[in-house]
Short mmCIF file of C-alpha atoms in Angstrom, two decimals:
data_model
loop_
_atom_site.label_atom_id
_atom_site.label_comp_id
_atom_site.label_asym_id
_atom_site.label_seq_id
_atom_site.Cartn_x
_atom_site.Cartn_y
_atom_site.Cartn_z
CA MET A 1 109.67 150.02 111.78
CA SER A 2 106.27 149.82 110.12
CA ALA A 3 107.85 148.65 106.86
CA ILE A 4 110.02 146.14 108.67
CA LEU A 5 107.11 144.58 110.49
CA THR A 6 104.68 144.44 107.58
CA ASN A 7 107.02 143.31 104.79
CA LYS A 8 108.57 140.24 106.44
CA SER A 9 107.83 137.17 104.33
CA LYS A 10 109.89 134.62 106.26
CA LYS A 11 111.20 133.85 109.72
CA TYR A 12 113.43 136.48 111.28
CA LEU A 13 115.29 137.30 114.51
CA PHE A 14 114.65 140.35 116.70
CA THR A 15 116.81 141.34 119.68
CA SER A 16 116.21 143.72 122.59
CA GLU A 17 118.20 144.50 125.73
CA SER A 18 117.65 145.62 129.29
CA VAL A 19 119.97 147.04 131.94
CA GLY A 20 119.76 146.65 135.71
CA GLU A 21 119.11 149.30 138.35
CA GLY A 22 122.86 149.48 139.01
CA HIS A 23 123.82 150.36 135.44
CA PRO A 24 125.44 153.81 135.68
CA ASP A 25 122.88 155.40 133.36
CA LYS A 26 120.04 153.88 135.40
CA LEU A 27 121.61 155.13 138.64
CA CYS A 28 121.37 158.61 137.12
CA ASP A 29 117.79 158.10 135.92
CA GLN A 30 116.72 157.02 139.39
CA ILE A 31 118.40 159.97 141.11
CA SER A 32 116.74 162.40 138.67
CA ASP A 33 113.33 160.82 139.21
CA ALA A 34 113.75 160.65 142.99
CA ILE A 35 114.44 164.40 142.96
CA LEU A 36 111.36 164.89 140.77
CA ASP A 37 109.27 162.90 143.25
CA TYR A 38 110.50 165.09 146.10
CA CYS A 39 109.63 168.24 144.13
CA LEU A 40 106.10 166.97 143.56
CA THR A 41 105.63 166.28 147.28
CA LEU A 42 106.55 169.91 147.96
CA ASP A 43 104.50 171.33 145.08
CA PRO A 44 102.41 169.14 142.74
CA ASN A 45 102.64 171.91 140.13
CA ALA A 46 106.46 172.07 140.18
CA HIS A 47 108.22 172.21 136.83
CA VAL A 48 111.29 169.98 136.83
CA ALA A 49 113.98 169.10 134.30
CA CYS A 50 116.66 167.37 136.36
CA GLU A 51 119.77 165.67 134.93
CA THR A 52 122.35 163.54 136.73
CA PHE A 53 125.89 162.56 135.80
CA SER A 54 128.06 160.01 137.57
CA THR A 55 131.60 158.71 137.28
CA THR A 56 134.29 157.39 139.60
CA ASN A 57 133.62 158.73 143.14
CA PHE A 58 131.38 161.51 141.79
CA ILE A 59 127.70 162.46 141.36
CA LEU A 60 126.53 165.72 139.76
CA VAL A 61 122.92 166.93 139.49
CA GLY A 62 121.87 169.87 137.34
CA GLY A 63 118.96 171.30 135.40
CA GLU A 64 116.04 173.57 136.17
CA ILE A 65 113.41 173.61 138.89
CA GLY A 66 110.41 175.94 139.00
CA PHE A 67 108.21 175.87 142.10
CA GLN A 68 104.83 177.51 141.56
CA ASP A 69 104.42 177.51 145.35
CA LYS A 70 106.74 180.35 146.40
CA SER A 71 106.71 179.26 150.06
CA VAL A 72 109.09 176.35 149.32
CA ASP A 73 112.33 176.76 151.29
CA LEU A 74 115.01 176.52 148.59
CA ASP A 75 117.92 176.14 151.03
CA ALA A 76 116.23 173.20 152.73
CA PHE A 77 115.36 171.79 149.29
CA ASN A 78 118.99 171.86 148.15
CA ARG A 79 120.13 170.12 151.33
CA GLU A 80 117.56 167.38 150.74
CA VAL A 81 118.66 166.92 147.12
CA GLU A 82 122.07 165.73 148.28
CA LYS A 83 120.50 163.30 150.76
CA ILE A 84 118.23 161.94 148.02
CA ALA A 85 121.06 161.39 145.54
CA ARG A 86 123.24 159.62 148.08
CA GLY A 87 120.29 157.59 149.34
CA VAL A 88 119.42 156.30 145.87
CA ALA A 89 122.99 155.12 145.32
CA LEU A 90 123.02 153.34 148.67
CA ASP A 91 119.61 151.74 148.07
CA ILE A 92 120.90 150.25 144.82
CA GLY A 93 123.91 148.78 146.62
CA TYR A 94 126.62 151.30 145.83
CA ASN A 95 128.08 151.42 149.33
CA SER A 96 131.83 151.11 148.75
CA PRO A 97 134.44 151.97 146.10
CA GLU A 98 134.94 148.23 145.50
CA VAL A 99 131.44 147.84 143.99
CA GLY A 100 131.73 150.95 141.81
CA LEU A 101 130.69 153.88 144.02
CA ASP A 102 130.38 154.80 147.69
CA GLY A 103 127.13 156.75 147.84
CA ALA A 104 127.75 157.94 151.39
CA HIS A 105 131.19 159.43 150.81
CA CYS A 106 131.58 160.22 147.10
CA ILE A 107 131.95 163.80 145.86
CA PHE A 108 128.55 165.42 145.22
CA GLU A 109 127.73 168.64 143.37
CA ASN A 110 124.37 170.39 142.91
CA ARG A 111 123.97 172.67 139.87
CA LEU A 112 120.17 172.96 139.81
CA HIS A 113 118.80 176.40 138.94
CA ALA A 114 115.50 178.21 138.35
CA GLN A 115 113.33 177.40 135.33
CA SER A 116 113.35 179.79 132.36
CA ALA A 117 110.45 182.25 132.60
CA ASP A 118 110.04 182.00 128.81
CA ILE A 119 109.34 178.28 129.01
CA ASN A 120 107.12 178.66 132.06
CA GLN A 121 104.78 181.21 130.45
CA GLY A 122 103.97 178.80 127.60
CA VAL A 123 103.29 175.94 129.95
CA VAL A 124 101.01 177.87 132.31
CA GLY A 125 99.13 179.58 129.47
CA SER A 126 100.34 183.16 129.80
CA GLY A 127 102.28 183.29 126.53
CA LEU A 128 100.27 183.67 123.31
CA ALA A 129 96.95 185.53 123.73
CA GLU A 130 94.85 182.93 121.88
CA TYR A 131 95.81 180.26 124.45
CA GLU A 132 95.50 182.47 127.54
CA GLY A 133 94.91 180.40 130.67
CA GLN A 134 95.28 177.03 128.94
CA GLN A 135 98.14 174.66 129.79
CA GLY A 136 100.41 174.39 126.79
CA ALA A 137 102.88 171.65 125.92
CA GLY A 138 106.25 172.09 127.63
CA ASP A 139 108.09 171.52 124.34
CA GLN A 140 107.56 170.64 120.72
CA GLY A 141 108.09 167.07 119.52
CA MET A 142 106.54 163.72 118.72
CA MET A 143 105.96 160.84 121.12
CA PHE A 144 105.14 157.19 120.41
CA GLY A 145 103.30 154.44 122.24
CA PHE A 146 103.23 150.77 121.27
CA ALA A 147 101.44 147.57 122.26
CA CYS A 148 101.19 144.04 120.86
CA ASN A 149 99.67 140.76 121.97
CA GLU A 150 102.96 138.82 122.34
CA THR A 151 102.97 138.85 126.16
CA PRO A 152 100.37 139.22 128.94
CA SER A 153 101.59 142.78 129.51
CA LEU A 154 101.02 143.55 125.80
CA MET A 155 104.71 144.31 125.40
CA PRO A 156 107.12 143.00 122.74
CA ALA A 157 108.58 139.71 123.94
CA PRO A 158 112.33 140.47 123.53
CA VAL A 159 112.38 143.56 125.77
CA TYR A 160 109.80 142.14 128.20
CA TYR A 161 111.82 138.98 128.87
CA SER A 162 115.08 140.96 129.04
CA HIS A 163 113.54 143.02 131.85
CA GLN A 164 112.20 139.93 133.62
CA ILE A 165 115.64 138.30 133.72
CA LEU A 166 117.14 141.32 135.47
CA LEU A 167 114.18 141.69 137.82
CA ARG A 168 114.84 138.11 138.93
CA ALA A 169 118.52 138.93 139.47
CA HIS A 170 117.50 142.06 141.38
CA GLU A 171 115.36 140.00 143.77
CA LEU A 172 118.08 137.42 144.39
CA ARG A 173 120.74 140.08 144.98
CA HIS A 174 118.68 142.19 147.38
CA SER A 175 117.45 139.13 149.30
CA GLY A 176 121.04 137.96 149.76
CA LYS A 177 120.37 134.57 148.14
CA ILE A 178 123.21 135.17 145.68
CA LYS A 179 125.74 137.05 147.76
CA TRP A 180 128.38 137.60 145.08
CA LEU A 181 126.15 139.63 142.75
CA ARG A 182 126.98 143.33 142.47
CA PRO A 183 124.65 146.10 141.24
CA ASP A 184 125.59 146.55 137.57
CA ALA A 185 123.97 144.23 135.00
CA LYS A 186 122.78 143.90 131.39
CA SER A 187 120.66 141.34 129.55
CA GLN A 188 119.65 140.68 125.97
CA VAL A 189 117.12 138.32 124.39
CA THR A 190 116.89 137.31 120.71
CA ILE A 191 113.59 135.82 119.58
CA GLU A 192 112.83 134.03 116.33
CA TYR A 193 109.53 135.15 114.75
CA ASP A 194 107.46 133.58 112.02
CA GLU A 195 106.28 135.49 108.95
CA ASN A 196 103.17 136.58 110.88
CA HIS A 197 105.30 138.18 113.61
CA LYS A 198 104.52 135.51 116.20
CA PRO A 199 107.33 134.43 118.58
CA LEU A 200 108.48 130.88 117.79
CA ARG A 201 111.49 130.34 120.06
CA ILE A 202 114.27 132.07 121.94
CA ASP A 203 117.39 131.92 119.82
CA ALA A 204 119.94 133.55 122.16
CA ILE A 205 120.25 135.01 125.66
CA VAL A 206 123.02 137.28 126.91
CA VAL A 207 123.47 138.13 130.59
CA SER A 208 126.40 140.16 131.89
CA HIS A 209 126.24 140.65 135.64
CA GLN A 210 128.77 142.36 137.86
CA HIS A 211 130.18 140.07 140.55
CA ASP A 212 132.77 140.04 143.29
CA ASP A 213 136.22 138.66 142.52
CA LYS A 214 135.87 135.52 144.67
CA VAL A 215 133.23 133.61 142.70
CA SER A 216 134.50 131.01 140.24
CA ARG A 217 133.63 131.16 136.57
CA GLU A 218 131.91 127.78 136.81
CA GLU A 219 129.69 128.82 139.73
CA LEU A 220 128.83 132.12 138.08
CA GLU A 221 127.71 130.54 134.80
CA LYS A 222 125.75 127.76 136.46
CA THR A 223 123.99 130.03 138.96
CA ILE A 224 122.97 132.69 136.45
CA LYS A 225 121.67 130.07 134.03
CA GLU A 226 119.86 127.86 136.55
CA GLU A 227 118.71 130.39 139.17
CA ILE A 228 118.08 133.50 137.09
CA ILE A 229 117.47 132.74 133.41
CA LYS A 230 115.63 129.40 133.44
CA PRO A 231 113.04 130.23 136.14
CA VAL A 232 112.01 133.24 134.03
CA LEU A 233 112.09 131.73 130.55
CA GLU A 234 111.23 128.04 130.92
CA PRO A 235 107.53 128.79 131.62
CA THR A 236 107.32 130.59 128.25
CA GLY A 237 107.92 127.35 126.32
CA LEU A 238 110.25 129.28 124.01
CA LEU A 239 113.53 127.73 125.15
CA ASP A 240 114.76 124.73 123.16
CA GLU A 241 117.89 122.62 122.73
CA ASN A 242 119.30 125.14 120.23
CA THR A 243 118.94 128.23 122.44
CA LYS A 244 122.35 129.82 122.91
CA PHE A 245 123.47 131.18 126.30
CA TYR A 246 126.16 133.86 126.63
CA ILE A 247 126.89 134.52 130.31
CA ASN A 248 129.46 137.20 131.14
CA PRO A 249 131.05 136.64 127.73
CA THR A 250 134.04 138.89 128.51
CA GLY A 251 134.97 136.39 131.25
CA ARG A 252 135.14 138.93 134.09
CA PHE A 253 132.86 141.76 135.30
CA VAL A 254 134.21 142.91 138.67
CA THR A 255 134.69 146.61 137.94
CA GLY A 256 131.28 148.14 137.21
CA GLY A 257 128.89 150.96 137.95
CA PRO A 258 130.16 154.54 137.62
CA ASP A 259 133.71 153.29 138.22
CA GLY A 260 133.49 151.13 135.10
CA ASP A 261 131.62 153.58 132.87
CA ALA A 262 130.22 157.10 133.29
CA GLY A 263 126.45 157.41 133.71
CA LEU A 264 124.02 160.03 132.42
CA THR A 265 120.26 160.61 132.70
CA GLY A 266 118.24 159.75 129.60
CA ARG A 267 120.76 157.59 127.77
CA LYS A 268 118.75 154.34 127.79
CA ILE A 269 115.61 155.45 125.97
CA ILE A 270 115.16 152.22 123.98
CA VAL A 271 115.53 150.12 127.13
CA ASP A 272 112.96 152.43 128.73
CA THR A 273 110.38 151.84 125.99
CA TYR A 274 109.94 148.94 123.55
CA GLY A 275 113.42 147.62 122.87
CA GLY A 276 113.37 148.97 119.33
CA MET A 277 110.18 147.14 118.33
CA GLY A 278 108.21 150.39 118.47
CA ARG A 279 109.51 153.83 117.59
CA HIS A 280 110.70 156.42 120.10
CA GLY A 281 110.26 160.18 119.97
CA GLY A 282 113.00 162.71 120.48
CA GLY A 283 113.10 162.93 124.26
CA ALA A 284 114.01 160.88 127.30
CA PHE A 285 111.73 160.56 130.34
CA SER A 286 113.53 160.64 133.68
CA GLY A 287 113.81 163.85 135.66
CA LYS A 288 110.95 165.54 133.78
CA ASP A 289 107.65 166.58 135.35
CA PRO A 290 104.40 165.80 133.47
CA SER A 291 104.19 169.25 131.84
CA LYS A 292 106.98 167.91 129.59
CA VAL A 293 105.12 166.04 126.86
CA ASP A 294 108.33 164.11 126.13
CA ARG A 295 107.23 162.06 129.10
CA SER A 296 103.50 162.51 129.66
CA ALA A 297 102.46 162.14 126.02
CA ALA A 298 104.62 159.02 125.65
CA TYR A 299 102.72 157.57 128.61
CA MET A 300 99.41 158.57 127.03
CA ALA A 301 100.39 157.03 123.70
CA ARG A 302 101.19 153.73 125.45
CA TYR A 303 97.85 153.94 127.31
CA ILE A 304 95.99 154.38 124.03
CA ALA A 305 97.92 151.65 122.19
CA LYS A 306 97.47 149.16 125.03
CA ASN A 307 93.73 149.74 125.18
CA ILE A 308 93.43 149.31 121.40
CA VAL A 309 95.13 145.89 121.59
CA ALA A 310 93.30 144.90 124.78
CA ALA A 311 90.02 145.72 123.03
CA GLN A 312 91.09 143.33 120.24
CA LEU A 313 90.75 146.06 117.65
CA ALA A 314 94.26 145.12 116.44
CA ASP A 315 97.06 142.70 117.31
CA ARG A 316 99.66 145.47 117.19
CA ALA A 317 99.22 149.22 117.56
CA GLU A 318 101.52 152.21 117.47
CA VAL A 319 100.28 155.67 118.39
CA GLU A 320 102.06 158.93 117.59
CA LEU A 321 101.17 162.21 119.29
CA ALA A 322 102.84 165.50 118.27
CA TYR A 323 102.86 168.89 120.01
CA ALA A 324 104.02 172.50 119.64
CA ILE A 325 105.46 174.31 122.67
CA GLY A 326 102.82 176.42 124.41
CA VAL A 327 99.93 174.99 122.35
CA PRO A 328 97.22 173.29 124.45
CA PHE A 329 96.35 170.43 122.08
CA PRO A 330 98.18 167.89 119.89
CA VAL A 331 99.02 169.05 116.38
CA SER A 332 98.65 165.46 115.08
CA ILE A 333 97.51 161.99 116.13
CA MET A 334 98.55 158.94 114.08
CA ILE A 335 97.70 155.26 114.55
CA ASP A 336 99.44 152.37 112.76
CA THR A 337 98.17 148.82 113.23
CA PHE A 338 100.63 147.18 110.80
CA GLY A 339 97.84 145.44 108.89
CA THR A 340 96.55 143.64 112.02
CA GLU A 341 93.41 145.75 112.51
CA LYS A 342 90.03 144.02 112.98
CA VAL A 343 88.09 147.16 112.00
CA ALA A 344 89.05 150.03 109.71
CA VAL A 345 91.95 152.10 111.04
CA SER A 346 89.94 155.25 110.34
CA LYS A 347 87.30 154.00 112.79
CA ILE A 348 89.97 153.31 115.42
CA GLU A 349 91.39 156.81 114.95
CA GLU A 350 87.97 158.43 115.37
CA ALA A 351 87.27 156.30 118.45
CA VAL A 352 90.61 157.32 120.00
CA LYS A 353 89.86 161.01 119.47
CA LYS A 354 86.46 160.53 121.08
CA VAL A 355 87.61 158.48 124.10
CA PHE A 356 91.00 160.01 125.01
CA ASP A 357 91.77 163.61 125.97
CA CYS A 358 95.25 164.19 124.53
CA THR A 359 95.65 167.82 125.57
CA PRO A 360 98.59 168.32 127.98
CA ALA A 361 96.15 169.16 130.79
CA GLY A 362 93.91 166.23 129.88
CA ILE A 363 96.79 163.76 129.91
CA THR A 364 97.91 164.90 133.35
CA LYS A 365 94.37 164.63 134.71
CA THR A 366 93.53 161.29 133.06
CA LEU A 367 96.71 159.57 134.24
CA ASN A 368 96.98 161.45 137.56
CA LEU A 369 100.58 162.37 136.80
CA LYS A 370 101.21 164.94 139.53
CA GLN A 371 101.87 162.24 142.13
CA PRO A 372 105.39 161.13 143.18
CA ILE A 373 105.52 157.81 141.29
CA TYR A 374 108.50 158.35 139.05
CA ARG A 375 111.51 156.76 140.70
CA LYS A 376 109.80 153.37 140.31
CA THR A 377 109.61 153.92 136.55
CA ALA A 378 113.33 154.55 136.16
CA SER A 379 114.56 150.94 136.04
CA TYR A 380 113.26 147.82 134.26
CA GLY A 381 111.18 149.78 131.77
CA HIS A 382 108.51 152.46 131.95
CA PHE A 383 106.03 150.12 130.27
CA GLY A 384 104.79 146.59 130.78
CA ARG A 385 104.72 146.63 134.60
CA GLU A 386 101.49 146.87 136.55
CA GLY A 387 100.92 149.68 139.03
CA PHE A 388 101.34 152.62 136.67
CA PRO A 389 98.18 154.42 135.48
CA TRP A 390 99.15 154.24 131.79
CA GLU A 391 99.17 150.43 132.03
CA LYS A 392 95.44 150.23 132.80
CA THR A 393 93.06 148.81 130.21
CA ASP A 394 90.02 150.63 131.54
CA LYS A 395 89.00 152.17 128.19
CA VAL A 396 88.38 148.89 126.37
CA GLU A 397 84.58 149.01 126.49
CA GLU A 398 84.46 152.69 125.52
CA LEU A 399 86.67 152.01 122.50
CA LYS A 400 84.55 149.02 121.45
CA ALA A 401 81.41 151.10 121.69
CA ALA A 402 82.98 154.02 119.82
CA VAL A 403 83.99 151.97 116.77
CA LYS A 404 80.44 150.62 116.26
#
């Protein structure tokens, strides 16, 4: 992606997508993260790797749970897991087979089991003697964070506006203002950029939203365009007379949710991050506690990148952190500013190392990640929405001071 962004010499198009909370993969992400949240309320030090699968009339949860607090009642926990999974489906709007799933009455299976002791000893610092007592990374791998000055949230415009369209649809569906909307939905925004990577205009918009079978095609197209798309995108000034609109381009989207397509945790990683504008590491986020650097280090990398751009040290920034399982510090830190830096990149790198604690324990402490905040992350993107600790820009002054 670095080469793509720095070698453009003319206008180009870039497209990103989003999916709604009722997309079958997002249903699974939210169930996995709701179970994680419950684990953290029982034991803030719980180790969780929870996966969910859904299809017609069926939800399955599996994976590994390790409570450090041995007083947790596992029988009561397993009973609550089923209530949580069904409750998430019902909250989304999956309350009958006609809409894609009946959360109250579908078949449910629980295949959660205890965490591997081999993994646990590396995480808690009882594995290799040289790291005794220090929290190690829960896995090896590399994680990326990205920020740019295209939007107020310092997110790439295509994915940011794709999310905003579906958030608007979410509000109108849950409020009952558009009664024929059903839970499943997807959006896509194509933006034309100039040679300096600045958004010029919106070239195309795609919205596919599940609906009941009574609404006419004419009403559906008009309502989605006038009540959902335009209120979000007209204030940007990027719509013009040549913007193309594709609304439910298959012509019909009545069958949706797990009845239309199977769902699985962790299958929408590009939707979850930067829409392809920034790179993504090897792991998904949902269902994983913060000892898994797949998740926590990706949050830290976004936190660092956003503060770099907010401090006006660069217009774009990508941060890579890499870890080895059981090792209590990153094995590498890389920063790419795509030629937009205002000071030497080497100075930014040194400032980042000085200001941010990128050890697994330091990340968890800095971002306060042992709190039950994760279900909210699992739809409409993990980044670019206020309220999450990794979206703060509270290190701007420290970074500015450190580069001088």
